[in-house]
C-alpha cells in the first residue's frame, strides 16, 4: 500500500495557464490530478499572464517539472521555454479545438475569430516544443497528426461523481441549450422547430444560456429564458444543481465543428436529462439512437419530430435519460484520465 501511495513520488507537473481554465480543469486538474497527488506527484497551476517577476525566478520555480500547455501560451513564455528547454521534463500540449478552422467557418463572432486565429498563429511554436500533443476527439487527432509525430487521444471525463435525474413526472419540462457564442449558428438553425414546439406545448420552457448574445432567430419564442453565460466555476455549480429534461446539441457541418468532442453528451447527462444530437461525429460514436439519446439530421423538421417524441412519451424519455446517465459514467470514467496521465508521469520520472 505504501509503495502504491508513493509510486509517483518525485514526479512534478506544472500547468502553464494562459487562461483556459475549463479545459485545464476538465482534462487534468479536476480529473486526473487529485489521484496523481494521492500517489505522490506534485501538481500546480502557474498563472503565466499574471507573473511579472524576473525570468530567472520563473526558471528556478519550473526547473525539472513536466509542463502541460493548454490551448495557448504567451509569446514571451514560448521564447523562454525555447531558450531553456533542457531545464524542463516532458512537455505536453493539449488542444480541444481546431483553432485554424475558424477562418474557414462562416457565422462565427468576429472577435472570436480574431482571438482564435491569433492562437493558431502561435500554435506551430508550441507544437515544436511539445514531446506529445493530446487532442480531445478522433478528427482533431487526425488533424494534428499532420503537424506532429506524436499525437494521442484523450476524450473528456465526467467530473460529476453522482448525477440526479431530472423529474420527468412534473408537468412542466425544460428544454436546455448551454453552448458558447461560437455555436450561435447551430442553435439559430433550430428556430423553426423550437418555435413550433413552444407554441404547441404550453407546459414547456426553453432555456438558452447566451444572454444578450442569443440569436435574433430565437427572439419571440414563447417562454424563452436567456440567462447570461456564467464563469467556469459558477457554471459548474449551476450544472450540478440545475435539472433539465431535454438537452439540445446541434452541430452543423463546418470546419470548426469537426474538431469537437462529445462533452455535450456529458453536460446534458450531468443536468439529469436526455439529449437530441446532430447525426454526425462525435455523437454518432457514442449515442445509440432511441436508447440513450436521439440522433437527427440538419432539417429542423427532424428536430421538431424528435422533441415531440420525447415530450409525448415521458416514461420512455426518462428511461433514455437513465441509460444516458449510465453511459456518461462509462465513457467519462475518471480512471481513464488518471491512467492516461499516470503513464506519462512514469515515462518522465
PDB file of N, CA, C and O in Angstrom, residues 69 75 78-79 82 120-130:
ATOM      1  N   UNK A  69       0.905  22.500 -21.410  1.00  0.00           N
ATOM      2  CA  UNK A  69       0.448  23.730 -22.055  1.00  0.00           C
ATOM      3  C   UNK A  69      -0.920  23.443 -22.666  1.00  0.00           C
ATOM      4  O   UNK A  69      -1.064  22.505 -23.450  1.00  0.00           O
ATOM      5  N   UNK A  75       3.722  34.702 -26.034  1.00  0.00           N
ATOM      6  CA  UNK A  75       4.930  34.617 -26.847  1.00  0.00           C
ATOM      7  C   UNK A  75       6.202  34.654 -26.011  1.00  0.00           C
ATOM      8  O   UNK A  75       7.150  33.908 -26.268  1.00  0.00           O
ATOM      9  N   UNK A  78       6.807  31.270 -24.514  1.00  0.00           N
ATOM     10  CA  UNK A  78       7.278  30.323 -25.527  1.00  0.00           C
ATOM     11  C   UNK A  78       8.776  30.519 -25.764  1.00  0.00           C
ATOM     12  O   UNK A  78       9.551  29.552 -25.803  1.00  0.00           O
ATOM     13  N   UNK A  79       9.183  31.761 -25.895  1.00  0.00           N
ATOM     14  CA  UNK A  79      10.595  32.043 -26.139  1.00  0.00           C
ATOM     15  C   UNK A  79      11.456  31.611 -24.954  1.00  0.00           C
ATOM     16  O   UNK A  79      12.569  31.086 -25.140  1.00  0.00           O
ATOM     17  N   UNK A  82      11.793  27.870 -25.086  1.00  0.00           N
ATOM     18  CA  UNK A  82      12.673  27.508 -26.200  1.00  0.00           C
ATOM     19  C   UNK A  82      14.145  27.657 -25.812  1.00  0.00           C
ATOM     20  O   UNK A  82      14.967  26.785 -26.104  1.00  0.00           O
ATOM     21  N   UNK A 120      -3.906  30.369 -33.262  1.00  0.00           N
ATOM     22  CA  UNK A 120      -3.469  29.430 -34.305  1.00  0.00           C
ATOM     23  C   UNK A 120      -2.108  29.822 -34.869  1.00  0.00           C
ATOM     24  O   UNK A 120      -1.292  28.953 -35.211  1.00  0.00           O
ATOM     25  N   UNK A 121      -1.855  31.120 -34.964  1.00  0.00           N
ATOM     26  CA  UNK A 121      -0.571  31.575 -35.489  1.00  0.00           C
ATOM     27  C   UNK A 121       0.579  31.212 -34.562  1.00  0.00           C
ATOM     28  O   UNK A 121       1.709  31.005 -35.018  1.00  0.00           O
ATOM     29  N   UNK A 122       0.298  31.126 -33.255  1.00  0.00           N
ATOM     30  CA  UNK A 122       1.346  30.762 -32.294  1.00  0.00           C
ATOM     31  C   UNK A 122       1.460  29.252 -32.085  1.00  0.00           C
ATOM     32  O   UNK A 122       2.400  28.785 -31.436  1.00  0.00           O
ATOM     33  N   UNK A 123       0.517  28.509 -32.625  1.00  0.00           N
ATOM     34  CA  UNK A 123       0.492  27.073 -32.364  1.00  0.00           C
ATOM     35  C   UNK A 123       1.718  26.315 -32.890  1.00  0.00           C
ATOM     36  O   UNK A 123       2.218  25.405 -32.209  1.00  0.00           O
ATOM     37  N   UNK A 124       2.248  26.626 -34.077  1.00  0.00           N
ATOM     38  CA  UNK A 124       3.427  25.884 -34.551  1.00  0.00           C
ATOM     39  C   UNK A 124       4.600  25.916 -33.572  1.00  0.00           C
ATOM     40  O   UNK A 124       5.312  24.915 -33.426  1.00  0.00           O
ATOM     41  N   UNK A 125       4.792  27.030 -32.893  1.00  0.00           N
ATOM     42  CA  UNK A 125       5.887  27.116 -31.917  1.00  0.00           C
ATOM     43  C   UNK A 125       5.637  26.173 -30.750  1.00  0.00           C
ATOM     44  O   UNK A 125       6.578  25.550 -30.224  1.00  0.00           O
ATOM     45  N   UNK A 126       4.388  26.037 -30.331  1.00  0.00           N
ATOM     46  CA  UNK A 126       4.053  25.131 -29.235  1.00  0.00           C
ATOM     47  C   UNK A 126       4.220  23.676 -29.665  1.00  0.00           C
ATOM     48  O   UNK A 126       4.692  22.839 -28.895  1.00  0.00           O
ATOM     49  N   UNK A 127       3.835  23.383 -30.888  1.00  0.00           N
ATOM     50  CA  UNK A 127       4.000  22.028 -31.400  1.00  0.00           C
ATOM     51  C   UNK A 127       5.477  21.649 -31.472  1.00  0.00           C
ATOM     52  O   UNK A 127       5.852  20.500 -31.208  1.00  0.00           O
ATOM     53  N   UNK A 128       6.315  22.609 -31.819  1.00  0.00           N
ATOM     54  CA  UNK A 128       7.752  22.345 -31.900  1.00  0.00           C
ATOM     55  C   UNK A 128       8.345  22.048 -30.524  1.00  0.00           C
ATOM     56  O   UNK A 128       9.308  21.276 -30.400  1.00  0.00           O
ATOM     57  N   UNK A 129       7.774  22.636 -29.480  1.00  0.00           N
ATOM     58  CA  UNK A 129       8.265  22.408 -28.119  1.00  0.00           C
ATOM     59  C   UNK A 129       7.795  21.080 -27.536  1.00  0.00           C
ATOM     60  O   UNK A 129       8.470  20.490 -26.695  1.00  0.00           O
ATOM     61  N   UNK A 130       6.628  20.624 -27.976  1.00  0.00           N
ATOM     62  CA  UNK A 130       5.958  19.512 -27.299  1.00  0.00           C
ATOM     63  C   UNK A 130       6.552  18.156 -27.640  1.00  0.00           C
ATOM     64  O   UNK A 130       6.841  17.856 -28.803  1.00  0.00           O
TER      65      UNK A 130
END
